[in-house]
Amino acid sequence: MQWDVVWNNFDYFLWGAFPNGPIGGLAASIILAVLGIFGAFWIGLAAGLMRLSRNKLTKAVAVIYIEVIRGVPLLMLIFWFYFLAPVVLGESLPEFNCALIAFIIFTGAYIAEIVKAGVVALPKGQMEAARGSGLSHYQAMRYVILPQALRNMIPSFVNQFVSLTKDTSLAYIIGVNELTRTATQVNNRTLSSPTEIFITIAVLYFIVCYALTMTSRRMEKHLARYQARDR
Amino acid sequence: MNYQFNWDLVLSGKYADWIVDGVILTLKISAISIVLALILGTLVAVMRMSKAKPLEWLSFAYIEFFRNTPLLVQIFFWYFGSYSVLPDFVNTWLYDHDFEFAAGVISLTVYSSAFFAEEIRAGIYSIPKNQLEASRATGLSFMQAYWYVILPQAFRIIIPPLISQSLNLIKNSSLVMTIGVMELTYMARQIESYTFHGFEAFTVATVIYLIISLVTSFCINMYNKHFLLQIKY
């Protein structure tokens, strides 16, 4: 085992060529994941509520979005945005943006399912009581249902964030300089210790993801106490 | 948007053959990995539930490590870095055979087995403990109680999540294109770079993936409706 290649390039793994160049490595992966989950939250919230709508058309749009995106590999989606953005827009998007859009659209579909499940899991009485106290359907959703449902969904969102952090590695394929790409670059340059390099990368991802997984488990236990239940 | 669609290109002739080859390889690598991951996953799940602490910790570490690292990194690890981990005779054997395919199978199997193990364990845990106690009290041995009472019920619950994990594996198999396994996504990408007709190639590939997953989720729903809801506690 020759670990010196890893140590010599460790800062490159962590933040790429920064500050002499664009930020890369683990930092870029995390930036992608954070921006991705933020965008996906809003799309997912909208699609999840549309999915619950009584309007057939609204519901159908959401169902198609969710089923299609969940049925296709993320890699396929990334290729769609990478190869077809130039066809549709007439100019190519930066790779980082392509990957980010693909992540948002992809994760949004999974978040939509979480949102739907979270709202459905609340006892029906909550909605009825809110409506009974004179709130409109929209108000009841906004002030009574969603605050409770979203709080219960936080652990699932964290889990989705973990998945997304792992999935940012796919941005490698279209040339975004995130953690996996820095690893293959160093590997191609040195050709001496691929085992060590990829173990290091795996451990870096693991530290981030496992910390988050543990947080989500803790929160799940903590939040379970405050959950409204059917009797 | 001035793009000339040419659907014949991918729906007939050489490139259609490529797509068909890709689908066959996708299904083949998925099927092999699903079977191996089920076996490995069951083993890990049993270890996870065992009362021997070291075994439990070992499988806990296994599950957490492989679940919390990206599949792509694992693929690269098995492809580029496995030679200094695996024994020599295994390496020689692998290089003599289809090494890309083998590395793909290994990574998909190891990655998915961690997810399978968690589903299997959750399924067995979801059977109330008094089921075991009751069947023990009727005179069955521990093994018999598991075999005739617990497992048949657990499997009813486990099958849908196992199928959806298998579906994840099929979708994840698209990643092995990065190490040169010529499965469906690889072929679509290949057609794109040969003909610049990415739109048609990716559409066909996407539709194929969609069909596979829609059919699967339809089957799961049917199963849930007909078998699962009958269980009452």
Coordinates of C-alpha atoms in Angstrom, one line a residue:
Chain A
M1 CA 0.0 0.0 0.0
Q2 CA 1.3 3.4 -1.0
W3 CA -0.6 6.1 0.7
D4 CA 1.7 9.1 -0.1
V5 CA -0.2 9.7 -3.4
V6 CA -3.4 10.2 -1.3
W7 CA -1.7 12.5 1.2
N8 CA -0.1 14.6 -1.5
N9 CA -3.4 15.2 -3.2
F10 CA -5.6 15.3 -0.1
D11 CA -6.5 19.0 -0.4
Y12 CA -7.3 18.4 -4.1
F13 CA -9.8 15.8 -3.0
L14 CA -11.3 18.2 -0.5
W15 CA -11.7 21.4 -2.5
G16 CA -10.1 20.9 -5.9
A17 CA -7.9 23.6 -7.3
F18 CA -9.5 26.3 -5.1
P19 CA -8.4 29.1 -4.4
N20 CA -6.3 29.1 -7.6
G21 CA -9.1 27.7 -9.7
P22 CA -12.8 26.7 -9.5
I23 CA -13.9 24.9 -6.4
G24 CA -14.0 21.1 -6.8
G25 CA -13.7 17.8 -4.9
L26 CA -15.7 17.1 -1.9
A27 CA -16.7 20.8 -1.5
A28 CA -18.2 20.8 -5.0
S29 CA -20.1 17.5 -4.3
I30 CA -21.6 19.1 -1.1
I31 CA -22.5 22.3 -2.9
L32 CA -24.2 20.3 -5.7
A33 CA -26.1 18.2 -3.0
V34 CA -27.2 21.3 -1.0
L35 CA -28.4 23.3 -4.0
G36 CA -30.0 20.1 -5.4
I37 CA -32.0 19.3 -2.3
F38 CA -33.1 22.9 -1.9
G39 CA -34.4 23.0 -5.5
A40 CA -35.9 19.6 -5.2
F41 CA -37.8 20.5 -2.0
W42 CA -39.9 23.1 -3.7
I43 CA -40.5 21.0 -6.8
G44 CA -41.3 18.0 -4.6
L45 CA -43.6 20.0 -2.4
A46 CA -45.5 21.2 -5.4
A47 CA -45.7 17.8 -7.1
G48 CA -46.6 16.1 -3.8
L49 CA -49.5 18.5 -3.2
M50 CA -50.6 18.2 -6.8
R51 CA -50.5 14.5 -6.4
L52 CA -53.1 14.8 -3.6
S53 CA -55.3 17.3 -5.5
R54 CA -58.9 16.3 -6.3
N55 CA -58.5 17.9 -9.7
K56 CA -58.0 15.0 -12.1
L57 CA -55.7 16.9 -14.5
T58 CA -53.4 18.3 -11.8
K59 CA -53.2 14.9 -10.3
A60 CA -52.4 13.3 -13.6
V61 CA -49.6 15.7 -14.3
A62 CA -48.0 15.0 -11.0
V63 CA -48.4 11.2 -11.3
I64 CA -46.8 11.2 -14.7
Y65 CA -43.9 13.3 -13.5
I66 CA -43.3 11.1 -10.5
E67 CA -43.7 7.8 -12.2
V68 CA -41.6 8.7 -15.3
I69 CA -38.7 10.2 -13.3
R70 CA -38.7 7.4 -10.7
G71 CA -38.7 4.8 -13.5
V72 CA -35.6 6.1 -15.2
P73 CA -32.0 5.8 -14.0
L74 CA -30.5 9.1 -12.9
L75 CA -27.7 8.6 -15.4
M76 CA -30.2 8.7 -18.2
L77 CA -31.7 11.9 -16.9
I78 CA -28.3 13.5 -16.7
F79 CA -27.6 12.5 -20.4
W80 CA -31.0 14.0 -21.3
F81 CA -30.1 17.4 -20.0
Y82 CA -26.5 17.2 -21.2
F83 CA -27.2 16.2 -24.8
L84 CA -30.6 17.8 -25.3
A85 CA -30.1 21.2 -23.7
P86 CA -28.0 22.2 -26.7
V87 CA -30.7 20.9 -29.1
V88 CA -33.5 22.8 -27.3
L89 CA -31.7 25.9 -26.2
G90 CA -29.4 26.2 -29.1
E91 CA -26.4 26.6 -26.8
S92 CA -24.9 24.2 -24.3
L93 CA -25.3 24.7 -20.6
P94 CA -22.2 24.4 -18.3
E95 CA -21.9 20.9 -17.0
F96 CA -22.4 21.9 -13.4
N97 CA -25.8 23.4 -14.3
C98 CA -26.8 20.4 -16.3
A99 CA -26.0 18.0 -13.5
L100 CA -27.8 20.3 -11.0
I101 CA -31.0 20.5 -13.0
A102 CA -31.0 16.7 -13.4
F103 CA -30.5 16.3 -9.7
I104 CA -33.3 18.7 -8.9
I105 CA -35.8 17.1 -11.3
F106 CA -34.8 13.6 -10.2
T107 CA -34.9 14.2 -6.4
G108 CA -38.0 16.2 -6.7
A109 CA -40.0 13.1 -7.8
Y110 CA -38.8 11.2 -4.7
I111 CA -39.5 14.1 -2.4
A112 CA -43.0 14.4 -3.9
E113 CA -43.7 10.8 -2.8
I114 CA -42.4 11.7 0.7
V115 CA -44.6 14.7 0.9
K116 CA -47.6 12.8 -0.2
A117 CA -47.0 10.0 2.2
G118 CA -46.4 12.5 5.0
V119 CA -49.7 14.3 4.5
V120 CA -51.6 11.0 4.1
A121 CA -50.1 9.7 7.3
L122 CA -51.7 12.5 9.4
P123 CA -55.0 11.5 10.9
K124 CA -58.0 12.6 8.9
G125 CA -59.4 14.3 12.0
Q126 CA -56.7 17.0 11.7
M127 CA -58.1 18.2 8.4
E128 CA -61.7 17.9 9.5
A129 CA -61.1 19.7 12.8
A130 CA -59.2 22.5 11.0
R131 CA -62.0 22.8 8.4
G132 CA -64.6 22.7 11.2
S133 CA -63.0 25.6 13.0
G134 CA -63.7 27.7 9.9
L135 CA -60.4 27.5 7.9
S136 CA -60.6 27.1 4.2
H137 CA -59.0 24.0 2.6
Y138 CA -56.0 26.0 1.6
Q139 CA -55.7 27.6 5.0
A140 CA -56.0 24.3 6.8
M141 CA -53.3 22.8 4.6
R142 CA -51.0 25.8 5.1
Y143 CA -51.5 26.3 8.9
V144 CA -52.4 22.9 10.3
I145 CA -51.5 20.0 8.0
L146 CA -48.2 21.0 6.4
P147 CA -46.5 22.3 9.5
Q148 CA -47.1 18.9 11.1
A149 CA -46.5 16.8 8.0
L150 CA -43.3 18.6 7.1
R151 CA -41.9 18.3 10.5
N152 CA -42.5 14.5 10.4
M153 CA -40.8 14.4 7.0
I154 CA -37.5 15.9 8.1
P155 CA -35.8 12.5 8.7
S156 CA -36.9 11.4 5.2
F157 CA -35.6 14.6 3.7
V158 CA -32.3 14.0 5.4
N159 CA -32.2 10.4 3.9
Q160 CA -32.9 11.9 0.5
F161 CA -30.1 14.3 1.0
V162 CA -27.8 11.3 1.7
S163 CA -28.9 9.6 -1.5
L164 CA -28.3 12.9 -3.4
T165 CA -24.9 13.3 -1.9
K166 CA -24.0 9.8 -3.2
D167 CA -25.7 10.5 -6.5
T168 CA -23.6 13.7 -7.1
S169 CA -20.8 11.2 -8.0
L170 CA -22.7 10.8 -11.3
A171 CA -21.8 14.3 -12.3
Y172 CA -18.4 12.8 -13.0
I173 CA -19.8 11.4 -16.2
I174 CA -20.4 14.8 -17.9
G175 CA -17.2 16.2 -16.5
V176 CA -18.1 18.1 -13.3
N177 CA -15.0 18.3 -11.2
E178 CA -16.5 16.8 -8.0
L179 CA -15.0 14.3 -5.6
T180 CA -15.2 11.2 -7.8
R181 CA -13.7 13.1 -10.8
T182 CA -10.8 14.4 -8.7
A183 CA -10.1 10.8 -7.7
T184 CA -10.1 9.5 -11.3
Q185 CA -7.9 12.5 -12.3
V186 CA -5.4 11.7 -9.7
N187 CA -5.6 8.0 -10.5
N188 CA -5.0 8.7 -14.2
R189 CA -2.1 11.0 -13.4
T190 CA -0.3 8.7 -11.0
L191 CA -1.4 5.2 -12.0
S192 CA 0.3 3.8 -8.9
S193 CA -2.2 3.4 -6.2
P194 CA -5.8 3.2 -7.4
T195 CA -6.8 1.0 -4.4
E196 CA -5.7 3.6 -1.9
I197 CA -7.3 6.5 -3.8
F198 CA -10.7 4.9 -4.2
I199 CA -10.7 3.7 -0.5
T200 CA -10.0 7.3 0.5
I201 CA -12.8 8.7 -1.7
A202 CA -15.2 6.1 -0.4
V203 CA -14.3 7.0 3.2
L204 CA -14.8 10.7 2.6
Y205 CA -18.3 10.0 1.2
F206 CA -19.0 7.7 4.0
I207 CA -18.1 10.2 6.7
V208 CA -20.5 12.8 5.3
C209 CA -23.3 10.3 4.6
Y210 CA -23.1 8.3 7.7
A211 CA -23.1 11.4 9.9
L212 CA -26.3 12.5 8.2
T213 CA -27.8 9.0 8.4
M214 CA -27.2 9.0 12.1
T215 CA -28.7 12.5 12.5
S216 CA -31.8 11.3 10.6
R217 CA -32.2 8.3 12.9
R218 CA -31.9 10.4 16.0
M219 CA -34.5 12.9 14.7
E220 CA -36.8 10.1 13.8
K221 CA -36.8 8.9 17.4
H222 CA -37.1 12.4 18.7
L223 CA -40.0 13.4 16.4
A224 CA -42.0 10.3 17.0
R225 CA -43.0 11.6 20.4
Y226 CA -44.8 14.6 19.0
Q227 CA -46.7 12.9 16.2
A228 CA -50.4 13.2 16.0
R229 CA -52.0 9.7 15.9
D230 CA -55.3 8.1 15.1
R231 CA -57.0 6.3 18.0
Chain B
M1 CA -34.7 24.0 -32.7
N2 CA -33.5 22.7 -36.0
Y3 CA -33.0 19.0 -35.3
Q4 CA -33.8 16.4 -37.9
F5 CA -35.5 13.5 -36.3
N6 CA -34.5 10.2 -37.8
W7 CA -36.3 7.4 -35.9
D8 CA -35.4 4.7 -38.5
L9 CA -31.9 5.1 -37.4
V10 CA -32.5 3.6 -34.0
L11 CA -35.5 1.5 -34.8
S12 CA -34.0 -0.7 -37.5
G13 CA -30.6 -1.9 -38.7
K14 CA -27.3 -1.9 -37.0
Y15 CA -28.1 0.6 -34.2
A16 CA -31.4 -1.3 -33.3
D17 CA -29.2 -4.4 -32.9
W18 CA -27.0 -2.4 -30.6
I19 CA -30.0 -1.5 -28.5
V20 CA -31.2 -5.1 -28.3
D21 CA -27.7 -6.2 -27.3
G22 CA -27.7 -3.5 -24.6
V23 CA -31.1 -4.6 -23.2
I24 CA -30.0 -8.2 -23.1
L25 CA -26.8 -7.3 -21.3
T26 CA -28.7 -5.0 -18.8
L27 CA -31.1 -7.8 -18.0
K28 CA -28.3 -10.4 -17.8
I29 CA -26.0 -8.4 -15.4
S30 CA -29.1 -7.4 -13.4
A31 CA -30.4 -10.9 -13.1
I32 CA -27.0 -12.4 -12.0
S33 CA -26.5 -9.5 -9.5
I34 CA -30.0 -9.8 -8.1
V35 CA -29.6 -13.5 -7.3
L36 CA -26.1 -13.1 -5.8
A37 CA -27.2 -10.0 -3.8
L38 CA -30.2 -11.9 -2.4
I39 CA -27.9 -14.7 -1.2
L40 CA -25.3 -12.3 0.2
G41 CA -28.0 -10.1 1.6
T42 CA -29.8 -12.9 3.5
L43 CA -26.5 -14.0 4.9
V44 CA -25.7 -10.5 6.1
A45 CA -29.2 -10.1 7.5
V46 CA -29.0 -13.4 9.5
M47 CA -25.6 -12.3 10.8
R48 CA -27.1 -8.9 11.8
M49 CA -29.7 -10.7 13.8
S50 CA -27.4 -13.2 15.4
K51 CA -26.6 -13.1 19.1
A52 CA -22.9 -13.3 18.6
K53 CA -21.7 -9.7 19.0
P54 CA -18.7 -9.8 16.6
L55 CA -20.9 -11.2 13.8
E56 CA -23.5 -8.5 14.5
W57 CA -21.0 -5.7 14.4
L58 CA -19.3 -7.1 11.3
S59 CA -22.6 -7.1 9.4
F60 CA -23.6 -3.7 10.8
A61 CA -20.3 -2.2 9.5
Y62 CA -20.8 -3.9 6.2
I63 CA -24.3 -2.6 5.7
E64 CA -23.5 0.9 6.8
F65 CA -20.3 1.2 4.8
F66 CA -21.8 0.0 1.5
R67 CA -25.0 1.9 1.9
N68 CA -23.3 5.2 2.6
T69 CA -20.8 5.3 -0.2
P70 CA -21.7 6.0 -3.9
L71 CA -22.1 3.0 -6.2
L72 CA -19.9 4.7 -8.8
V73 CA -17.0 4.9 -6.4
Q74 CA -17.5 1.3 -5.5
I75 CA -17.5 0.4 -9.2
F76 CA -14.2 2.2 -9.7
F77 CA -12.8 0.6 -6.6
W78 CA -13.6 -3.0 -7.8
Y79 CA -12.5 -2.1 -11.4
F80 CA -9.3 -0.2 -10.8
G81 CA -8.3 -1.1 -7.2
S82 CA -9.4 -4.6 -6.5
Y83 CA -6.2 -6.3 -7.7
S84 CA -4.3 -5.4 -4.6
V85 CA -7.1 -6.6 -2.4
L86 CA -8.2 -9.8 -4.1
P87 CA -5.9 -12.9 -4.0
D88 CA -3.8 -13.5 -7.1
F89 CA -5.6 -16.5 -8.5
V90 CA -8.9 -14.6 -8.4
N91 CA -7.3 -11.8 -10.3
T92 CA -5.8 -14.0 -13.0
W93 CA -9.1 -15.8 -13.4
L94 CA -10.9 -12.4 -13.7
Y95 CA -8.5 -11.0 -16.3
D96 CA -8.8 -14.2 -18.4
H97 CA -12.6 -13.8 -18.4
D98 CA -14.7 -10.7 -18.9
F99 CA -13.2 -8.5 -16.3
E100 CA -15.5 -5.5 -16.9
F101 CA -18.6 -7.6 -16.5
A102 CA -17.2 -9.4 -13.4
A103 CA -16.3 -6.0 -11.8
G104 CA -19.8 -4.8 -12.6
V105 CA -21.5 -7.8 -11.1
I106 CA -19.3 -7.6 -7.9
S107 CA -20.0 -3.9 -7.4
L108 CA -23.8 -4.2 -8.0
T109 CA -24.0 -7.3 -5.8
V110 CA -22.1 -5.9 -2.9
Y111 CA -23.8 -2.5 -3.0
S112 CA -27.4 -4.0 -3.3
S113 CA -26.8 -6.8 -0.8
A114 CA -26.6 -4.1 1.9
F115 CA -30.0 -2.8 1.0
F116 CA -31.5 -6.3 0.6
A117 CA -30.2 -7.2 4.0
E118 CA -31.9 -4.2 5.6
E119 CA -35.2 -5.1 3.9
I120 CA -35.0 -8.7 5.0
R121 CA -34.2 -7.8 8.6
A122 CA -37.0 -5.3 8.7
G123 CA -39.5 -7.9 7.3
I124 CA -38.6 -10.5 9.9
Y125 CA -38.7 -7.9 12.7
S126 CA -42.1 -6.8 11.7
I127 CA -43.6 -10.1 12.7
P128 CA -44.7 -9.7 16.3
K129 CA -42.5 -11.5 18.8
N130 CA -45.4 -13.4 20.3
Q131 CA -45.8 -15.3 17.0
L132 CA -42.5 -17.0 17.8
E133 CA -43.5 -17.5 21.5
A134 CA -46.8 -18.9 20.6
S135 CA -45.4 -21.4 18.0
R136 CA -42.7 -22.4 20.5
A137 CA -45.4 -23.1 23.1
T138 CA -47.3 -25.3 20.7
G139 CA -44.2 -27.6 20.7
L140 CA -42.4 -26.5 17.6
S141 CA -38.6 -26.3 17.8
F142 CA -36.9 -22.9 17.1
M143 CA -36.0 -23.9 13.6
Q144 CA -39.5 -25.3 12.9
A145 CA -41.1 -22.1 14.3
Y146 CA -39.0 -20.0 12.0
W147 CA -39.5 -22.2 9.0
Y148 CA -43.3 -22.8 9.3
V149 CA -44.6 -19.7 11.1
I150 CA -42.2 -16.7 11.0
L151 CA -40.6 -16.9 7.5
P152 CA -43.8 -17.6 5.5
Q153 CA -45.4 -14.5 7.0
A154 CA -42.2 -12.4 6.8
F155 CA -41.7 -13.3 3.1
R156 CA -45.2 -12.0 2.2
I157 CA -44.1 -8.7 3.6
I158 CA -40.6 -8.7 2.3
I159 CA -41.4 -9.6 -1.3
P160 CA -42.6 -6.1 -2.5
P161 CA -39.6 -4.2 -1.0
L162 CA -37.3 -6.8 -2.4
I163 CA -38.8 -6.4 -5.8
S164 CA -38.4 -2.7 -5.7
Q165 CA -34.8 -3.0 -4.5
S166 CA -34.3 -5.3 -7.5
L167 CA -35.7 -2.6 -9.7
N168 CA -33.3 -0.1 -8.2
L169 CA -30.5 -2.6 -9.1
I170 CA -31.7 -2.7 -12.7
K171 CA -31.6 1.1 -12.9
N172 CA -28.3 1.2 -11.1
S173 CA -26.8 -1.2 -13.6
S174 CA -26.7 1.8 -16.0
L175 CA -23.6 2.9 -14.0
V176 CA -21.5 0.0 -15.2
M177 CA -21.2 1.8 -18.6
T178 CA -18.4 3.8 -16.9
I179 CA -16.2 0.8 -16.9
G180 CA -17.1 -0.3 -20.4
V181 CA -19.8 -2.8 -19.9
M182 CA -21.9 -2.5 -23.0
E183 CA -25.4 -2.4 -21.5
L184 CA -28.4 -0.3 -22.6
T185 CA -27.1 3.2 -21.4
Y186 CA -23.7 2.5 -22.9
M187 CA -25.3 1.6 -26.2
A188 CA -27.5 4.7 -26.2
R189 CA -24.4 6.9 -25.5
Q190 CA -22.5 5.0 -28.2
I191 CA -25.2 5.6 -30.8
E192 CA -25.2 9.3 -29.8
S193 CA -21.5 9.6 -30.4
Y194 CA -21.6 7.7 -33.7
T195 CA -24.6 9.5 -35.2
F196 CA -25.2 12.6 -33.2
H197 CA -28.8 11.4 -32.9
G198 CA -28.8 11.3 -29.2
F199 CA -32.4 12.3 -28.9
E200 CA -33.7 9.2 -30.6
A201 CA -31.3 6.8 -28.9
F202 CA -32.0 8.2 -25.4
T203 CA -35.7 8.2 -26.0
V204 CA -35.6 4.5 -26.9
A205 CA -33.5 3.6 -23.9
T206 CA -35.6 5.7 -21.5
V207 CA -38.8 4.1 -22.8
I208 CA -37.3 0.6 -22.2
Y209 CA -36.3 1.5 -18.7
L210 CA -39.7 3.0 -18.1
I211 CA -41.5 -0.2 -19.3
I212 CA -39.4 -2.3 -17.1
S213 CA -40.1 -0.2 -14.0
L214 CA -43.8 0.4 -14.7
V215 CA -44.5 -3.2 -15.2
T216 CA -42.6 -4.0 -12.0
S217 CA -44.5 -1.5 -9.9
F218 CA -47.8 -2.6 -11.4
C219 CA -46.9 -6.2 -10.3
I220 CA -46.0 -4.9 -6.8
N221 CA -49.3 -3.1 -6.5
M222 CA -51.3 -6.1 -7.6
Y223 CA -49.4 -8.2 -5.1
N224 CA -50.1 -5.8 -2.3
K225 CA -53.7 -5.7 -3.1
H226 CA -54.2 -9.4 -3.3
F227 CA -51.9 -10.8 -0.7
L228 CA -50.6 -8.2 1.7
L229 CA -53.8 -6.6 2.9
Q230 CA -55.2 -9.9 4.1
I231 CA -52.8 -10.0 6.9
K232 CA -54.4 -8.7 10.1
Y233 CA -53.1 -8.6 13.6

